[in-house]
PDB file of C-alpha atoms in Angstrom:
ATOM      1  CA  UNK R   1     -27.804 -11.108  18.159  1.00 71.00           C
ATOM      2  CA  UNK R   2     -26.061  -8.534  20.035  1.00 75.00           C
ATOM      3  CA  UNK R   3     -25.385 -10.818  22.995  1.00 73.00           C
ATOM      4  CA  UNK R   4     -23.850 -13.467  20.758  1.00 74.00           C
ATOM      5  CA  UNK R   5     -21.591 -10.687  19.038  1.00 71.00           C
ATOM      6  CA  UNK R   6     -20.678  -9.410  22.468  1.00 69.00           C
ATOM      7  CA  UNK R   7     -19.728 -12.842  23.784  1.00 77.00           C
ATOM      8  CA  UNK R   8     -17.634 -13.721  20.613  1.00 67.00           C
ATOM      9  CA  UNK R   9     -15.830 -10.417  20.701  1.00 66.00           C
ATOM     10  CA  UNK R  10     -15.095 -10.968  24.534  1.00 68.00           C
ATOM     11  CA  UNK R  11     -13.964 -14.496  23.663  1.00 68.00           C
ATOM     12  CA  UNK R  12     -11.585 -13.313  21.108  1.00 69.00           C
ATOM     13  CA  UNK R  13      -9.957 -10.806  23.012  1.00 65.00           C
ATOM     14  CA  UNK R  14      -9.312 -13.119  25.725  1.00 69.00           C
ATOM     15  CA  UNK R  15      -7.996 -15.645  23.637  1.00 62.00           C
ATOM     16  CA  UNK R  16      -5.617 -13.270  21.717  1.00 65.00           C
ATOM     17  CA  UNK R  17      -4.466 -11.650  24.811  1.00 62.00           C
ATOM     18  CA  UNK R  18      -3.493 -14.902  26.321  1.00 60.00           C
ATOM     19  CA  UNK R  19      -1.173 -15.494  23.302  1.00 58.00           C
ATOM     20  CA  UNK R  20       0.810 -11.975  23.827  1.00 58.00           C
ATOM     21  CA  UNK R  21       2.880 -12.780  26.800  1.00 55.00           C
ATOM     22  CA  UNK R  22       4.209 -16.278  25.071  1.00 51.00           C
ATOM     23  CA  UNK R  23       5.441 -14.131  22.198  1.00 51.00           C
ATOM     24  CA  UNK R  24       7.471 -11.857  24.786  1.00 53.00           C
ATOM     25  CA  UNK R  25       8.444 -14.726  26.910  1.00 50.00           C
ATOM     26  CA  UNK R  26      10.809 -16.488  24.480  1.00 52.00           C
ATOM     27  CA  UNK R  27      14.351 -16.157  25.618  1.00 54.00           C
ATOM     28  CA  UNK R  28      16.960 -15.241  22.834  1.00 55.00           C
ATOM     29  CA  UNK R  29      19.853 -17.875  22.206  1.00 52.00           C
ATOM     30  CA  UNK R  30      22.713 -17.215  24.607  1.00 55.00           C
ATOM     31  CA  UNK R  31      25.544 -15.529  22.626  1.00 53.00           C
ATOM     32  CA  UNK R  32      28.983 -17.283  22.126  1.00 52.00           C
ATOM     33  CA  UNK R  33      31.595 -16.298  24.429  1.00 57.00           C
ATOM     34  CA  UNK R  34      33.464 -13.292  23.153  1.00 57.00           C
ATOM     35  CA  UNK R  35      37.253 -12.509  23.738  1.00 57.00           C
ATOM     36  CA  UNK R  36      37.931  -9.426  25.536  1.00 64.00           C
ATOM     37  CA  UNK R  37      38.998  -6.620  23.298  1.00 67.00           C
ATOM     38  CA  UNK R  38      42.429  -6.616  24.910  1.00 84.00           C
ATOM     39  CA  UNK R  39      43.128 -10.095  24.086  1.00 88.00           C
ATOM     40  CA  UNK R  40      42.446  -9.511  20.405  1.00 92.00           C
ATOM     41  CA  UNK R  41      44.298  -6.418  20.170  1.00 93.00           C
ATOM     42  CA  UNK R  42      47.380  -7.845  21.636  1.00 93.00           C
ATOM     43  CA  UNK R  43      47.229 -11.024  19.344  1.00 93.00           C
ATOM     44  CA  UNK R  44      46.282  -8.969  16.157  1.00 95.00           C
ATOM     45  CA  UNK R  45      49.031  -6.382  16.873  1.00 95.00           C
ATOM     46  CA  UNK R  46      51.387  -9.437  16.924  1.00 94.00           C
ATOM     47  CA  UNK R  47      50.068 -11.120  13.704  1.00 95.00           C
ATOM     48  CA  UNK R  48      49.897  -7.840  11.797  1.00 95.00           C
ATOM     49  CA  UNK R  49      53.183  -6.393  12.974  1.00 94.00           C
ATOM     50  CA  UNK R  50      55.043  -6.996   9.528  1.00 94.00           C
ATOM     51  CA  UNK R  51      51.934  -6.488   7.329  1.00 94.00           C
ATOM     52  CA  UNK R  52      52.097  -3.976   4.262  1.00 94.00           C
ATOM     53  CA  UNK R  53      48.558  -2.739   5.243  1.00 94.00           C
ATOM     54  CA  UNK R  54      48.717  -2.736   8.838  1.00 95.00           C
ATOM     55  CA  UNK R  55      45.332  -1.022   9.303  1.00 95.00           C
ATOM     56  CA  UNK R  56      43.399  -3.586   7.271  1.00 94.00           C
ATOM     57  CA  UNK R  57      45.223  -6.512   8.719  1.00 95.00           C
ATOM     58  CA  UNK R  58      44.309  -5.453  12.282  1.00 95.00           C
ATOM     59  CA  UNK R  59      40.535  -4.797  11.262  1.00 94.00           C
ATOM     60  CA  UNK R  60      40.248  -8.448   9.856  1.00 93.00           C
ATOM     61  CA  UNK R  61      42.057 -10.071  12.369  1.00 94.00           C
ATOM     62  CA  UNK R  62      39.983  -8.230  14.946  1.00 94.00           C
ATOM     63  CA  UNK R  63      36.730  -9.718  13.270  1.00 93.00           C
ATOM     64  CA  UNK R  64      38.136 -13.018  13.020  1.00 94.00           C
ATOM     65  CA  UNK R  65      39.277 -12.842  16.653  1.00 94.00           C
ATOM     66  CA  UNK R  66      36.112 -12.043  17.921  1.00 93.00           C
ATOM     67  CA  UNK R  67      34.291 -14.886  16.157  1.00 93.00           C
ATOM     68  CA  UNK R  68      37.002 -17.555  16.706  1.00 93.00           C
ATOM     69  CA  UNK R  69      38.474 -16.628  20.220  1.00 92.00           C
ATOM     70  CA  UNK R  70      41.830 -17.498  18.949  1.00 93.00           C
ATOM     71  CA  UNK R  71      44.762 -16.052  16.573  1.00 94.00           C
ATOM     72  CA  UNK R  72      47.321 -17.995  15.125  1.00 95.00           C
ATOM     73  CA  UNK R  73      50.966 -17.226  16.594  1.00 93.00           C
ATOM     74  CA  UNK R  74      53.331 -15.461  14.393  1.00 93.00           C
ATOM     75  CA  UNK R  75      53.114 -12.947  11.564  1.00 92.00           C
ATOM     76  CA  UNK R  76      52.091 -15.311   8.814  1.00 90.00           C
ATOM     77  CA  UNK R  77      51.036 -19.059   8.484  1.00 90.00           C
ATOM     78  CA  UNK R  78      50.249 -21.353  11.483  1.00 93.00           C
ATOM     79  CA  UNK R  79      46.748 -21.223  10.443  1.00 93.00           C
ATOM     80  CA  UNK R  80      46.338 -25.120  11.681  1.00 93.00           C
ATOM     81  CA  UNK R  81      46.385 -23.620  15.163  1.00 94.00           C
ATOM     82  CA  UNK R  82      43.040 -22.092  14.898  1.00 94.00           C
ATOM     83  CA  UNK R  83      40.736 -24.031  12.478  1.00 95.00           C
ATOM     84  CA  UNK R  84      37.912 -21.443  12.851  1.00 94.00           C
ATOM     85  CA  UNK R  85      40.390 -18.655  11.822  1.00 93.00           C
ATOM     86  CA  UNK R  86      41.792 -20.607   9.163  1.00 94.00           C
ATOM     87  CA  UNK R  87      38.414 -21.798   7.591  1.00 95.00           C
ATOM     88  CA  UNK R  88      36.767 -18.278   7.407  1.00 94.00           C
ATOM     89  CA  UNK R  89      36.339 -17.091   3.757  1.00 93.00           C
ATOM     90  CA  UNK R  90      35.110 -13.649   2.085  1.00 91.00           C
ATOM     91  CA  UNK R  91      32.345 -13.519  -0.397  1.00 93.00           C
ATOM     92  CA  UNK R  92      34.868 -14.367  -3.179  1.00 95.00           C
ATOM     93  CA  UNK R  93      35.958 -17.785  -1.294  1.00 94.00           C
ATOM     94  CA  UNK R  94      39.428 -16.343  -0.197  1.00 94.00           C
ATOM     95  CA  UNK R  95      40.723 -16.579   3.333  1.00 93.00           C
ATOM     96  CA  UNK R  96      38.997 -13.557   5.253  1.00 93.00           C
ATOM     97  CA  UNK R  97      41.637 -13.644   8.215  1.00 94.00           C
ATOM     98  CA  UNK R  98      45.037 -12.650   7.642  1.00 93.00           C
TER      99      UNK R  98
END
């Protein structure tokens, strides 16, 4: 009886230890290419130049730029140049990107 129990314990340890490396071996999905901060800073600076709430504009423009890797030209409109930027919505369904 003791021999069977010891064998069962040994086999279960060997099997469980063989699954541990598999769980650590999974590679995470590669991240999307991210625009360098200087690109987003300069583009958003141009975009938010005439904004009434410039700090808020720069914040959300920066978030959208990092996600979409583009910012429409000009200080307003032209969102058709960057569909990702245009289609981002906030929790209320309004456009997220300025």
